[in-house]
PDB file of C-alpha atoms in Angstrom:
ATOM      1  CA  MET A 116     -53.753  38.988 367.120  1.00 77.00           C
ATOM      2  CA  HIS A 117     -50.793  36.987 365.715  1.00 81.00           C
ATOM      3  CA  GLY A 118     -48.966  36.002 368.342  1.00 83.00           C
ATOM      4  CA  LYS A 119     -46.149  33.150 368.383  1.00 83.00           C
ATOM      5  CA  ASP A 120     -47.027  30.424 365.525  1.00 85.00           C
ATOM      6  CA  VAL A 121     -50.629  31.237 366.488  1.00 86.00           C
ATOM      7  CA  VAL A 122     -53.934  33.502 365.423  1.00 85.00           C
ATOM      8  CA  GLU A 123     -55.867  34.162 367.614  1.00 79.00           C
ATOM      9  CA  VAL A 124     -59.202  35.340 366.113  1.00 79.00           C
ATOM     10  CA  SER A 125     -62.917  36.215 367.894  1.00 72.00           C
ATOM     11  CA  VAL A 126     -66.023  36.652 366.371  1.00 78.00           C
ATOM     12  CA  VAL A 127     -66.472  39.825 369.689  1.00 77.00           C
ATOM     13  CA  PRO A 128     -63.962  41.928 371.068  1.00 79.00           C
ATOM     14  CA  THR A 129     -62.297  40.572 373.224  1.00 83.00           C
ATOM     15  CA  SER A 130     -58.940  40.213 375.161  1.00 88.00           C
ATOM     16  CA  LYS A 131     -56.867  37.984 377.841  1.00 93.00           C
ATOM     17  CA  GLY A 132     -56.835  42.050 379.574  1.00 94.00           C
ATOM     18  CA  GLU A 133     -60.668  41.654 379.221  1.00 94.00           C
ATOM     19  CA  ALA A 134     -61.148  38.235 379.845  1.00 94.00           C
ATOM     20  CA  LEU A 135     -58.827  38.761 382.938  1.00 96.00           C
ATOM     21  CA  ARG A 136     -60.752  40.954 384.342  1.00 95.00           C
ATOM     22  CA  ARG A 137     -64.683  39.443 384.036  1.00 95.00           C
ATOM     23  CA  LEU A 138     -62.479  36.633 385.827  1.00 96.00           C
ATOM     24  CA  ARG A 139     -61.533  39.068 388.472  1.00 96.00           C
ATOM     25  CA  GLY A 140     -65.220  40.581 389.152  1.00 96.00           C
ATOM     26  CA  THR A 141     -66.731  37.162 389.545  1.00 97.00           C
ATOM     27  CA  VAL A 142     -63.751  35.085 391.659  1.00 97.00           C
ATOM     28  CA  ALA A 143     -64.516  38.236 394.313  1.00 97.00           C
ATOM     29  CA  ALA A 144     -68.386  37.802 393.742  1.00 97.00           C
ATOM     30  CA  GLU A 145     -67.821  34.165 394.589  1.00 97.00           C
ATOM     31  CA  LEU A 146     -65.443  34.542 397.592  1.00 97.00           C
ATOM     32  CA  GLY A 147     -67.581  37.211 398.855  1.00 97.00           C
ATOM     33  CA  VAL A 148     -64.419  39.706 398.988  1.00 97.00           C
ATOM     34  CA  GLU A 149     -64.049  43.350 397.990  1.00 94.00           C
ATOM     35  CA  LYS A 150     -60.872  42.452 395.572  1.00 93.00           C
ATOM     36  CA  VAL A 151     -58.858  39.326 394.471  1.00 96.00           C
ATOM     37  CA  ARG A 152     -54.663  38.975 393.884  1.00 95.00           C
ATOM     38  CA  VAL A 153     -53.589  37.783 390.253  1.00 97.00           C
ATOM     39  CA  LEU A 154     -50.654  36.119 389.200  1.00 97.00           C
ATOM     40  CA  TYR A 155     -50.120  35.538 385.604  1.00 98.00           C
ATOM     41  CA  ALA A 156     -47.562  34.172 383.787  1.00 98.00           C
ATOM     42  CA  GLY A 157     -47.071  34.344 379.982  1.00 97.00           C
ATOM     43  CA  ASP A 158     -44.423  33.635 376.925  1.00 96.00           C
ATOM     44  CA  ASP A 159     -46.668  35.460 374.267  1.00 94.00           C
ATOM     45  CA  THR A 160     -47.589  38.961 372.328  1.00 92.00           C
ATOM     46  CA  THR A 161     -51.314  38.380 373.298  1.00 90.00           C
ATOM     47  CA  ASP A 162     -50.350  38.157 376.523  1.00 96.00           C
ATOM     48  CA  GLU A 163     -50.118  41.508 376.748  1.00 96.00           C
ATOM     49  CA  HIS A 164     -53.190  42.145 377.237  1.00 94.00           C
ATOM     50  CA  ALA A 165     -53.542  40.475 380.344  1.00 97.00           C
ATOM     51  CA  PHE A 166     -50.149  41.753 381.661  1.00 98.00           C
ATOM     52  CA  GLY A 167     -51.398  45.416 380.936  1.00 96.00           C
ATOM     53  CA  ALA A 168     -54.846  44.578 383.138  1.00 96.00           C
ATOM     54  CA  LEU A 169     -53.592  43.577 386.021  1.00 97.00           C
ATOM     55  CA  GLU A 170     -53.480  45.979 389.482  1.00 95.00           C
ATOM     56  CA  SER A 171     -50.755  46.646 392.470  1.00 95.00           C
ATOM     57  CA  GLY A 172     -50.307  43.795 393.747  1.00 95.00           C
ATOM     58  CA  ASP A 173     -50.691  41.198 390.997  1.00 97.00           C
ATOM     59  CA  LEU A 174     -47.336  39.485 389.747  1.00 97.00           C
ATOM     60  CA  SER A 175     -46.881  39.335 385.879  1.00 98.00           C
ATOM     61  CA  ILE A 176     -44.081  36.958 384.609  1.00 98.00           C
ATOM     62  CA  LYS A 177     -42.583  37.041 380.742  1.00 98.00           C
ATOM     63  CA  VAL A 178     -41.357  33.879 379.550  1.00 98.00           C
ATOM     64  CA  GLY A 179     -38.977  34.325 377.343  1.00 97.00           C
ATOM     65  CA  THR A 180     -37.070  37.398 375.386  1.00 96.00           C
ATOM     66  CA  GLY A 181     -39.426  40.389 374.153  1.00 94.00           C
ATOM     67  CA  ASP A 182     -40.877  43.343 375.388  1.00 95.00           C
ATOM     68  CA  THR A 183     -43.129  43.450 377.816  1.00 97.00           C
ATOM     69  CA  LEU A 184     -45.432  45.124 380.150  1.00 97.00           C
ATOM     70  CA  ALA A 185     -45.414  42.344 382.509  1.00 98.00           C
ATOM     71  CA  SER A 186     -43.138  42.800 386.051  1.00 96.00           C
ATOM     72  CA  HIS A 187     -40.772  39.686 385.702  1.00 98.00           C
ATOM     73  CA  ARG A 188     -39.182  37.915 383.523  1.00 98.00           C
ATOM     74  CA  VAL A 189     -38.110  34.044 383.478  1.00 98.00           C
ATOM     75  CA  PRO A 190     -35.559  32.802 380.300  1.00 98.00           C
ATOM     76  CA  ASP A 191     -38.217  30.198 380.347  1.00 98.00           C
ATOM     77  CA  PRO A 192     -40.640  26.631 380.884  1.00 98.00           C
ATOM     78  CA  ASP A 193     -38.788  25.201 383.909  1.00 98.00           C
ATOM     79  CA  ALA A 194     -37.459  28.419 385.673  1.00 98.00           C
ATOM     80  CA  LEU A 195     -41.109  29.531 385.787  1.00 98.00           C
ATOM     81  CA  ALA A 196     -41.973  26.088 387.064  1.00 98.00           C
ATOM     82  CA  ALA A 197     -39.007  26.852 389.544  1.00 98.00           C
ATOM     83  CA  VAL A 198     -40.311  30.248 390.069  1.00 97.00           C
ATOM     84  CA  LEU A 199     -44.088  28.521 391.394  1.00 98.00           C
ATOM     85  CA  ALA A 200     -42.411  25.516 393.114  1.00 97.00           C
ATOM     86  CA  GLY A 201     -40.803  27.659 395.415  1.00 96.00           C
ATOM     87  CA  LEU A 202     -43.988  30.300 395.721  1.00 94.00           C
ATOM     88  CA  SER A 203     -45.530  27.039 397.014  1.00 95.00           C
ATOM     89  CA  ARG A 204     -42.831  26.349 399.470  1.00 94.00           C
ATOM     90  CA  THR A 205     -43.260  29.138 401.134  1.00 94.00           C
ATOM     91  CA  LEU A 206     -46.862  29.486 400.998  1.00 90.00           C
ATOM     92  CA  ARG A 207     -47.097  26.486 402.838  1.00 92.00           C
ATOM     93  CA  SER A 208     -44.515  27.308 405.480  1.00 91.00           C
ATOM     94  CA  GLU A 209     -46.640  30.778 406.146  1.00 80.00           C
ATOM     95  CA  ASP A 210     -49.706  28.105 407.113  1.00 69.00           C
TER      96      ASP A 210
END
């Protein structure tokens, strides 16, 4: 699969979406819960498979320009860092 300045090659058919689904299941099982929420941010075309694998209640953030399945967008990595810092402050204030 071609991305920005990268070509991903795998020996088995897989994608970031498949990895996300498996990781979600593993984390849920380890926590003993039915479902976990995911925040996924990415800047590459290869991240679209992960955006497409997200479910209701998850948060997807596209970093930069281009078509996307993500529900939100920020212009650059610094803006993503600001979003994550704000989310952290909000979560700490709810404790």
